[in-house]
PDB file of C-alpha atoms in Angstrom:
ATOM      1  CA  MET A 121     100.633  87.424  -9.034  1.00  0.00           C
ATOM      2  CA  TYR A 122      98.222  84.385  -9.202  1.00  0.00           C
ATOM      3  CA  LYS A 123     101.372  82.704 -11.369  1.00  0.00           C
ATOM      4  CA  PHE A 124     103.710  83.855  -8.815  1.00  0.00           C
ATOM      5  CA  MET A 125     102.011  82.461  -5.930  1.00  0.00           C
ATOM      6  CA  ARG A 126     101.788  79.063  -7.554  1.00  0.00           C
ATOM      7  CA  CYS A 127     105.482  79.010  -8.480  1.00  0.00           C
ATOM      8  CA  LEU A 128     105.933  80.140  -4.635  1.00  0.00           C
ATOM      9  CA  LEU A 129     103.933  77.179  -3.368  1.00  0.00           C
ATOM     10  CA  PHE A 130     105.780  74.996  -5.738  1.00  0.00           C
ATOM     11  CA  VAL A 131     108.931  76.103  -4.427  1.00  0.00           C
ATOM     12  CA  ALA A 132     108.200  75.471  -1.065  1.00  0.00           C
ATOM     13  CA  HIS A 133     106.609  72.064  -1.976  1.00  0.00           C
ATOM     14  CA  PHE A 134     109.897  71.035  -3.666  1.00  0.00           C
ATOM     15  CA  LEU A 135     111.809  72.264  -0.783  1.00  0.00           C
ATOM     16  CA  LEU A 136     110.372  70.154   1.669  1.00  0.00           C
ATOM     17  CA  SER A 137     110.115  66.884  -0.569  1.00  0.00           C
ATOM     18  CA  CYS A 138     113.782  67.464  -0.593  1.00  0.00           C
ATOM     19  CA  LEU A 139     114.234  68.118   2.946  1.00  0.00           C
ATOM     20  CA  ALA A 140     111.935  65.119   4.242  1.00  0.00           C
ATOM     21  CA  PHE A 141     113.541  62.662   1.512  1.00  0.00           C
ATOM     22  CA  ALA A 142     117.000  63.406   2.720  1.00  0.00           C
ATOM     23  CA  GLN A 143     116.159  62.956   6.624  1.00  0.00           C
ATOM     24  CA  GLN A 144     114.303  59.828   5.898  1.00  0.00           C
ATOM     25  CA  ASP A 145     116.524  57.756   3.662  1.00  0.00           C
ATOM     26  CA  VAL A 146     119.934  58.697   5.099  1.00  0.00           C
ATOM     27  CA  PRO A 147     119.515  56.563   8.271  1.00  0.00           C
ATOM     28  CA  PHE A 148     118.350  53.962   5.934  1.00  0.00           C
ATOM     29  CA  ILE A 149     121.255  53.979   3.899  1.00  0.00           C
ATOM     30  CA  THR A 150     123.706  54.119   6.945  1.00  0.00           C
ATOM     31  CA  GLY A 151     122.037  51.119   8.606  1.00  0.00           C
ATOM     32  CA  GLU A 152     122.676  48.961   5.076  1.00  0.00           C
ATOM     33  CA  GLN A 153     126.265  50.337   5.012  1.00  0.00           C
ATOM     34  CA  LYS A 154     126.944  49.494   8.810  1.00  0.00           C
ATOM     35  CA  GLN A 155     125.786  45.764   7.587  1.00  0.00           C
ATOM     36  CA  ALA A 156     127.868  45.625   5.011  1.00  0.00           C
ATOM     37  CA  ASP A 157     131.031  46.767   6.511  1.00  0.00           C
ATOM     38  CA  ALA A 158     130.571  43.941   9.357  1.00  0.00           C
ATOM     39  CA  LEU A 159     130.693  41.195   6.734  1.00  0.00           C
ATOM     40  CA  LYS A 160     134.042  39.265   7.548  1.00  0.00           C
ATOM     41  CA  LEU A 161     135.687  37.615   4.799  1.00  0.00           C
ATOM     42  CA  PRO A 162     137.889  34.307   6.045  1.00  0.00           C
ATOM     43  CA  PRO A 163     141.190  33.517   4.253  1.00  0.00           C
ATOM     44  CA  PHE A 164     140.835  32.040   0.682  1.00  0.00           C
ATOM     45  CA  ASP A 165     142.466  28.793   1.273  1.00  0.00           C
ATOM     46  CA  SER A 166     139.878  28.005   4.236  1.00  0.00           C
ATOM     47  CA  LEU A 167     137.071  29.107   1.853  1.00  0.00           C
ATOM     48  CA  CYS A 168     138.299  26.417  -0.428  1.00  0.00           C
ATOM     49  CA  THR A 169     138.751  23.623   1.946  1.00  0.00           C
ATOM     50  CA  TRP A 170     135.431  24.470   3.178  1.00  0.00           C
ATOM     51  CA  ALA A 171     133.902  24.458  -0.163  1.00  0.00           C
ATOM     52  CA  ILE A 172     135.297  21.261  -1.158  1.00  0.00           C
ATOM     53  CA  GLU A 173     134.230  19.417   1.810  1.00  0.00           C
ATOM     54  CA  ASN A 174     131.014  20.507   1.358  1.00  0.00           C
ATOM     55  CA  SER A 175     130.692  19.913  -2.431  1.00  0.00           C
ATOM     56  CA  ALA A 176     128.027  16.922  -3.147  1.00  0.00           C
ATOM     57  CA  LEU A 177     130.030  16.310  -6.420  1.00  0.00           C
ATOM     58  CA  VAL A 178     132.915  15.816  -4.436  1.00  0.00           C
ATOM     59  CA  LYS A 179     131.487  13.404  -2.107  1.00  0.00           C
ATOM     60  CA  MET A 180     130.269  11.273  -5.182  1.00  0.00           C
ATOM     61  CA  GLN A 181     133.640  11.293  -6.689  1.00  0.00           C
ATOM     62  CA  ASP A 182     135.437  10.009  -3.406  1.00  0.00           C
ATOM     63  CA  ALA A 183     132.362   7.324  -2.952  1.00  0.00           C
ATOM     64  CA  LEU A 184     133.241   5.987  -6.958  1.00  0.00           C
ATOM     65  CA  ILE A 185     137.077   6.019  -6.340  1.00  0.00           C
ATOM     66  CA  GLU A 186     136.277   4.007  -3.061  1.00  0.00           C
ATOM     67  CA  LYS A 187     134.166   1.477  -5.102  1.00  0.00           C
ATOM     68  CA  THR A 188     136.720   1.259  -7.956  1.00  0.00           C
ATOM     69  CA  GLY A 189     139.431   0.555  -5.606  1.00  0.00           C
ATOM     70  CA  TYR A 190     137.470  -2.363  -4.168  1.00  0.00           C
ATOM     71  CA  ASP A 191     136.533  -3.850  -7.678  1.00  0.00           C
ATOM     72  CA  THR A 192     140.172  -3.717  -8.378  1.00  0.00           C
ATOM     73  CA  LYS A 193     141.571  -5.666  -5.442  1.00  0.00           C
ATOM     74  CA  ARG A 194     138.761  -8.209  -5.681  1.00  0.00           C
ATOM     75  CA  VAL A 195     139.592  -8.714  -9.401  1.00  0.00           C
ATOM     76  CA  LYS A 196     143.022  -9.102  -8.958  1.00  0.00           C
ATOM     77  CA  LYS A 197     142.223 -11.832  -6.528  1.00  0.00           C
ATOM     78  CA  GLN A 198     140.231 -14.201  -9.193  1.00  0.00           C
ATOM     79  CA  TRP A 199     143.433 -15.072 -11.022  1.00  0.00           C
ATOM     80  CA  LEU A 200     143.410 -17.972  -9.068  1.00  0.00           C
ATOM     81  CA  ASP A 201     140.273 -19.233 -10.703  1.00  0.00           C
ATOM     82  CA  ALA A 202     141.649 -19.893 -14.074  1.00  0.00           C
ATOM     83  CA  ILE A 203     144.298 -22.415 -11.999  1.00  0.00           C
ATOM     84  CA  LYS A 204     142.840 -25.947 -11.098  1.00  0.00           C
ATOM     85  CA  PHE A 205     144.338 -28.349  -8.637  1.00  0.00           C
ATOM     86  CA  GLY A 206     143.224 -31.832  -8.632  1.00  0.00           C
ATOM     87  CA  ALA A 207     144.595 -35.618  -8.155  1.00  0.00           C
ATOM     88  CA  ASN A 208     143.624 -39.028  -9.440  1.00  0.00           C
ATOM     89  CA  ILE A 209     143.089 -41.668  -7.047  1.00  0.00           C
ATOM     90  CA  LYS A 210     143.032 -45.328  -8.787  1.00  0.00           C
ATOM     91  CA  THR A 211     142.670 -48.418  -7.027  1.00  0.00           C
ATOM     92  CA  GLY A 212     142.594 -52.374  -8.440  1.00  0.00           C
ATOM     93  CA  SER A 213     143.417 -55.997  -7.678  1.00  0.00           C
ATOM     94  CA  TYR A 214     145.626 -58.284  -9.595  1.00  0.00           C
ATOM     95  CA  GLY A 215     146.363 -61.459  -9.278  1.00  0.00           C
ATOM     96  CA  ASN A 216     149.847 -63.630  -8.403  1.00  0.00           C
ATOM     97  CA  ASP A 217     149.758 -66.901 -10.155  1.00  0.00           C
ATOM     98  CA  VAL A 218     153.282 -67.646  -8.570  1.00  0.00           C
ATOM     99  CA  ILE A 219     151.894 -67.455  -4.982  1.00  0.00           C
ATOM    100  CA  ASN A 220     148.562 -67.944  -5.976  1.00  0.00           C
ATOM    101  CA  GLN A 221     147.208 -64.738  -4.260  1.00  0.00           C
ATOM    102  CA  VAL A 222     145.116 -61.736  -5.140  1.00  0.00           C
ATOM    103  CA  GLU A 223     146.870 -58.243  -4.210  1.00  0.00           C
ATOM    104  CA  THR A 224     145.082 -54.775  -4.174  1.00  0.00           C
ATOM    105  CA  GLY A 225     147.028 -51.810  -5.435  1.00  0.00           C
ATOM    106  CA  TYR A 226     146.635 -48.263  -5.219  1.00  0.00           C
ATOM    107  CA  SER A 227     148.035 -44.896  -7.423  1.00  0.00           C
ATOM    108  CA  TYR A 228     147.860 -41.685  -7.037  1.00  0.00           C
ATOM    109  CA  GLY A 229     148.594 -38.477  -8.914  1.00  0.00           C
ATOM    110  CA  PRO A 230     148.102 -34.791  -8.411  1.00  0.00           C
ATOM    111  CA  TYR A 231     147.589 -32.397 -11.433  1.00  0.00           C
ATOM    112  CA  VAL A 232     147.568 -28.693 -11.995  1.00  0.00           C
ATOM    113  CA  SER A 233     145.589 -27.284 -14.915  1.00  0.00           C
ATOM    114  CA  PHE A 234     145.114 -23.501 -16.125  1.00  0.00           C
ATOM    115  CA  SER A 235     143.890 -22.024 -19.082  1.00  0.00           C
ATOM    116  CA  LEU A 236     146.369 -19.214 -20.681  1.00  0.00           C
ATOM    117  CA  PHE A 237     143.243 -17.491 -22.157  1.00  0.00           C
ATOM    118  CA  GLU A 238     141.816 -17.148 -19.131  1.00  0.00           C
ATOM    119  CA  LEU A 239     145.056 -15.632 -17.118  1.00  0.00           C
ATOM    120  CA  ALA A 240     145.490 -13.005 -20.018  1.00  0.00           C
ATOM    121  CA  SER A 241     141.782 -12.171 -20.233  1.00  0.00           C
ATOM    122  CA  HIS A 242     141.880 -11.537 -16.192  1.00  0.00           C
ATOM    123  CA  GLY A 243     145.037  -9.411 -16.673  1.00  0.00           C
ATOM    124  CA  ASN A 244     143.080  -7.215 -19.109  1.00  0.00           C
ATOM    125  CA  LEU A 245     140.139  -7.051 -16.683  1.00  0.00           C
ATOM    126  CA  VAL A 246     142.466  -5.581 -14.174  1.00  0.00           C
ATOM    127  CA  ASN A 247     143.598  -3.070 -16.172  1.00  0.00           C
ATOM    128  CA  VAL A 248     140.314  -2.185 -16.999  1.00  0.00           C
ATOM    129  CA  TYR A 249     139.259  -1.511 -13.259  1.00  0.00           C
ATOM    130  CA  LYS A 250     142.422   0.415 -12.794  1.00  0.00           C
ATOM    131  CA  SER A 251     141.801   2.939 -15.666  1.00  0.00           C
ATOM    132  CA  GLU A 252     138.474   3.603 -14.303  1.00  0.00           C
ATOM    133  CA  GLU A 253     140.157   4.263 -10.739  1.00  0.00           C
ATOM    134  CA  LYS A 254     142.465   6.596 -12.681  1.00  0.00           C
ATOM    135  CA  THR A 255     139.395   8.032 -14.693  1.00  0.00           C
ATOM    136  CA  ALA A 256     137.481   8.670 -11.498  1.00  0.00           C
ATOM    137  CA  GLN A 257     140.394  10.253  -9.576  1.00  0.00           C
ATOM    138  CA  PHE A 258     140.865  12.554 -12.318  1.00  0.00           C
ATOM    139  CA  LYS A 259     137.331  13.699 -12.302  1.00  0.00           C
ATOM    140  CA  ARG A 260     137.833  14.485  -8.814  1.00  0.00           C
ATOM    141  CA  GLU A 261     140.682  16.444  -9.388  1.00  0.00           C
ATOM    142  CA  GLN A 262     138.763  18.333 -12.133  1.00  0.00           C
ATOM    143  CA  THR A 263     135.852  19.141  -9.593  1.00  0.00           C
ATOM    144  CA  VAL A 264     138.171  20.397  -7.216  1.00  0.00           C
ATOM    145  CA  PHE A 265     139.794  22.870  -9.768  1.00  0.00           C
ATOM    146  CA  GLU A 266     136.345  24.165 -10.548  1.00  0.00           C
ATOM    147  CA  ILE A 267     135.259  24.773  -7.164  1.00  0.00           C
ATOM    148  CA  LYS A 268     138.469  26.540  -6.367  1.00  0.00           C
ATOM    149  CA  ARG A 269     137.898  28.639  -9.646  1.00  0.00           C
ATOM    150  CA  MET A 270     134.385  29.371  -8.453  1.00  0.00           C
ATOM    151  CA  VAL A 271     135.376  30.534  -4.976  1.00  0.00           C
ATOM    152  CA  SER A 272     138.274  32.377  -6.346  1.00  0.00           C
ATOM    153  CA  GLU A 273     135.839  34.292  -8.361  1.00  0.00           C
ATOM    154  CA  LEU A 274     133.362  34.992  -5.674  1.00  0.00           C
ATOM    155  CA  TYR A 275     136.215  35.790  -3.434  1.00  0.00           C
ATOM    156  CA  GLN A 276     137.305  38.364  -5.781  1.00  0.00           C
ATOM    157  CA  ARG A 277     133.710  40.039  -6.422  1.00  0.00           C
ATOM    158  CA  VAL A 278     133.276  40.396  -2.664  1.00  0.00           C
ATOM    159  CA  GLN A 279     136.546  42.102  -2.091  1.00  0.00           C
ATOM    160  CA  MET A 280     135.882  44.474  -5.404  1.00  0.00           C
ATOM    161  CA  HIS A 281     132.468  45.226  -3.668  1.00  0.00           C
ATOM    162  CA  GLN A 282     133.773  46.266  -0.360  1.00  0.00           C
ATOM    163  CA  SER A 283     136.382  48.568  -2.220  1.00  0.00           C
ATOM    164  CA  ILE A 284     133.452  50.016  -4.191  1.00  0.00           C
ATOM    165  CA  LEU A 285     131.335  50.535  -1.172  1.00  0.00           C
ATOM    166  CA  LYS A 286     133.639  52.640   0.334  1.00  0.00           C
ATOM    167  CA  ILE A 287     134.205  55.073  -2.584  1.00  0.00           C
ATOM    168  CA  ARG A 288     130.291  55.140  -3.200  1.00  0.00           C
ATOM    169  CA  SER A 289     129.746  55.614   0.657  1.00  0.00           C
ATOM    170  CA  GLU A 290     132.292  58.974   0.621  1.00  0.00           C
ATOM    171  CA  ALA A 291     130.661  59.879  -2.765  1.00  0.00           C
ATOM    172  CA  LEU A 292     127.190  59.759  -0.914  1.00  0.00           C
ATOM    173  CA  ASN A 293     128.501  61.838   2.012  1.00  0.00           C
ATOM    174  CA  ALA A 294     129.785  64.499  -0.246  1.00  0.00           C
ATOM    175  CA  SER A 295     126.461  64.760  -2.289  1.00  0.00           C
ATOM    176  CA  TYR A 296     124.527  64.885   0.711  1.00  0.00           C
ATOM    177  CA  MET A 297     126.693  67.669   1.916  1.00  0.00           C
ATOM    178  CA  HIS A 298     126.134  69.409  -1.409  1.00  0.00           C
ATOM    179  CA  VAL A 299     122.677  69.311  -1.221  1.00  0.00           C
ATOM    180  CA  LYS A 300     122.210  70.826   2.162  1.00  0.00           C
ATOM    181  CA  MET A 301     124.096  73.772   1.136  1.00  0.00           C
ATOM    182  CA  ALA A 302     122.395  74.048  -2.271  1.00  0.00           C
ATOM    183  CA  GLU A 303     118.974  74.192  -0.396  1.00  0.00           C
ATOM    184  CA  LYS A 304     120.436  76.696   2.075  1.00  0.00           C
ATOM    185  CA  GLU A 305     121.857  78.683  -0.940  1.00  0.00           C
ATOM    186  CA  PHE A 306     118.213  78.243  -2.901  1.00  0.00           C
ATOM    187  CA  SER A 307     116.355  79.638   0.429  1.00  0.00           C
ATOM    188  CA  GLN A 308     118.811  82.686   0.316  1.00  0.00           C
ATOM    189  CA  GLY A 309     118.327  83.464  -3.210  1.00  0.00           C
ATOM    190  CA  VAL A 310     122.197  82.400  -4.184  1.00  0.00           C
ATOM    191  CA  ILE A 311     121.033  79.511  -6.678  1.00  0.00           C
ATOM    192  CA  GLU A 312     118.618  78.808  -9.025  1.00  0.00           C
ATOM    193  CA  LEU A 313     116.027  75.844  -8.764  1.00  0.00           C
ATOM    194  CA  GLY A 314     117.699  74.137 -11.743  1.00  0.00           C
ATOM    195  CA  GLU A 315     120.648  74.327  -9.720  1.00  0.00           C
ATOM    196  CA  LEU A 316     119.367  72.451  -6.892  1.00  0.00           C
ATOM    197  CA  SER A 317     117.617  70.103  -8.929  1.00  0.00           C
ATOM    198  CA  ARG A 318     121.108  69.337 -10.259  1.00  0.00           C
ATOM    199  CA  VAL A 319     122.583  68.707  -7.169  1.00  0.00           C
ATOM    200  CA  THR A 320     119.485  66.728  -5.842  1.00  0.00           C
ATOM    201  CA  GLU A 321     119.683  64.355  -8.853  1.00  0.00           C
ATOM    202  CA  ILE A 322     123.299  63.808  -8.279  1.00  0.00           C
ATOM    203  CA  TYR A 323     122.564  62.854  -4.487  1.00  0.00           C
ATOM    204  CA  ASN A 324     119.830  60.427  -5.732  1.00  0.00           C
ATOM    205  CA  LYS A 325     122.204  58.755  -7.849  1.00  0.00           C
ATOM    206  CA  ALA A 326     124.855  58.413  -5.593  1.00  0.00           C
ATOM    207  CA  GLN A 327     122.213  56.701  -3.267  1.00  0.00           C
ATOM    208  CA  THR A 328     120.807  54.404  -5.745  1.00  0.00           C
ATOM    209  CA  GLU A 329     124.637  53.358  -6.692  1.00  0.00           C
ATOM    210  CA  LEU A 330     125.398  52.532  -3.237  1.00  0.00           C
ATOM    211  CA  VAL A 331     122.330  50.498  -2.653  1.00  0.00           C
ATOM    212  CA  LEU A 332     123.132  48.164  -5.512  1.00  0.00           C
ATOM    213  CA  THR A 333     126.533  47.793  -4.633  1.00  0.00           C
ATOM    214  CA  ILE A 334     125.526  46.592  -0.981  1.00  0.00           C
ATOM    215  CA  ASN A 335     122.843  44.299  -2.763  1.00  0.00           C
ATOM    216  CA  ASP A 336     125.818  42.812  -4.890  1.00  0.00           C
ATOM    217  CA  LEU A 337     128.298  42.532  -2.046  1.00  0.00           C
ATOM    218  CA  LYS A 338     125.565  40.454  -0.087  1.00  0.00           C
ATOM    219  CA  SER A 339     124.240  38.466  -2.617  1.00  0.00           C
ATOM    220  CA  ASN A 340     128.046  37.671  -3.679  1.00  0.00           C
ATOM    221  CA  TYR A 341     128.879  36.901   0.096  1.00  0.00           C
ATOM    222  CA  GLN A 342     125.727  34.676   0.778  1.00  0.00           C
ATOM    223  CA  GLU A 343     126.521  32.731  -2.246  1.00  0.00           C
ATOM    224  CA  LEU A 344     130.031  32.067  -0.916  1.00  0.00           C
ATOM    225  CA  GLU A 345     128.281  30.834   2.217  1.00  0.00           C
ATOM    226  CA  GLN A 346     126.493  28.286   0.490  1.00  0.00           C
ATOM    227  CA  MET A 347     129.364  26.960  -1.181  1.00  0.00           C
ATOM    228  CA  CYS A 348     131.260  26.601   2.065  1.00  0.00           C
ATOM    229  CA  GLY A 349     128.219  25.066   3.879  1.00  0.00           C
ATOM    230  CA  ARG A 350     128.825  27.570   6.986  1.00  0.00           C
ATOM    231  CA  SER A 351     128.020  31.162   8.218  1.00  0.00           C
ATOM    232  CA  PHE A 352     130.927  33.850   8.216  1.00  0.00           C
ATOM    233  CA  ILE A 353     129.546  36.160  10.471  1.00  0.00           C
ATOM    234  CA  ASN A 354     131.228  34.716  13.880  1.00  0.00           C
ATOM    235  CA  TYR A 355     134.341  33.926  12.120  1.00  0.00           C
ATOM    236  CA  PRO A 356     137.183  33.566  13.355  1.00  0.00           C
TER     237      PRO A 356
END
C-alpha cells in the first residue's frame, strides 16, 4: 500500500509538472516565433550596395585610388624639369681705325638643353605610378567581390533559417498536441507512463530545435544589418 501511494504521488507530480511546463513555455515560444517571422529581408542587390558603401576597407581603397591618380598626374607634368631653356647675351666694344672711333656691340643666342637619361627615367616613373593606380583598383575590386560573397552567404543563411523555422514551428505545434492528447489518455489509463514520457521528450526536443533556429536566424540577420550599416526593421 505504501509503495502504491508513492507511485501515485509520483505520477501526479509528473503530470502537474508537464502541464505547468507546457502552459508556461508555449506563449514564450510563440512570442519568439512572431518576432522571427516579422524579420524582413531586403533584396540582395540592395544589401550588396549598402554593404559596399558601409565598408571601411572599400573607403580606404577609394582614397588610395584617388591619391595614386593625383600622383600620376603630378609626375606627368614633371617632364619639363628635364628640359632647360636659356639665352646667352654678350656685349663688347671694338675700335674702328678707319674712322677713328669706338663702337659697342651686342650678341644674343637662345638655347635649349635636356637630358635623355632624365627623360627616360621620367617615363619609367610615370609607369610606376600607373601600376600603383591599377593595383589599387584591383584591390578594390577584390574587396567588393569578397563583400558580395559574404552578403550572399548571410542572405542564404537567413532564407534557410526562415524556411527551417516554418517546418519546426509546425513540428512543435504537432508535438504539443500529442502531449496534450497523451496526458488525457494517461489520465484515462489508456497509455502507460513510459509512452507519456516519450511523447513529452519529443515535444521538448522540438521546442529546443525551434529556439536554436530562432537564435541562428536572429544572429545572421543582425550580422547582415551590421555589414550594411542599417536596420531592416522598417524596410521598405
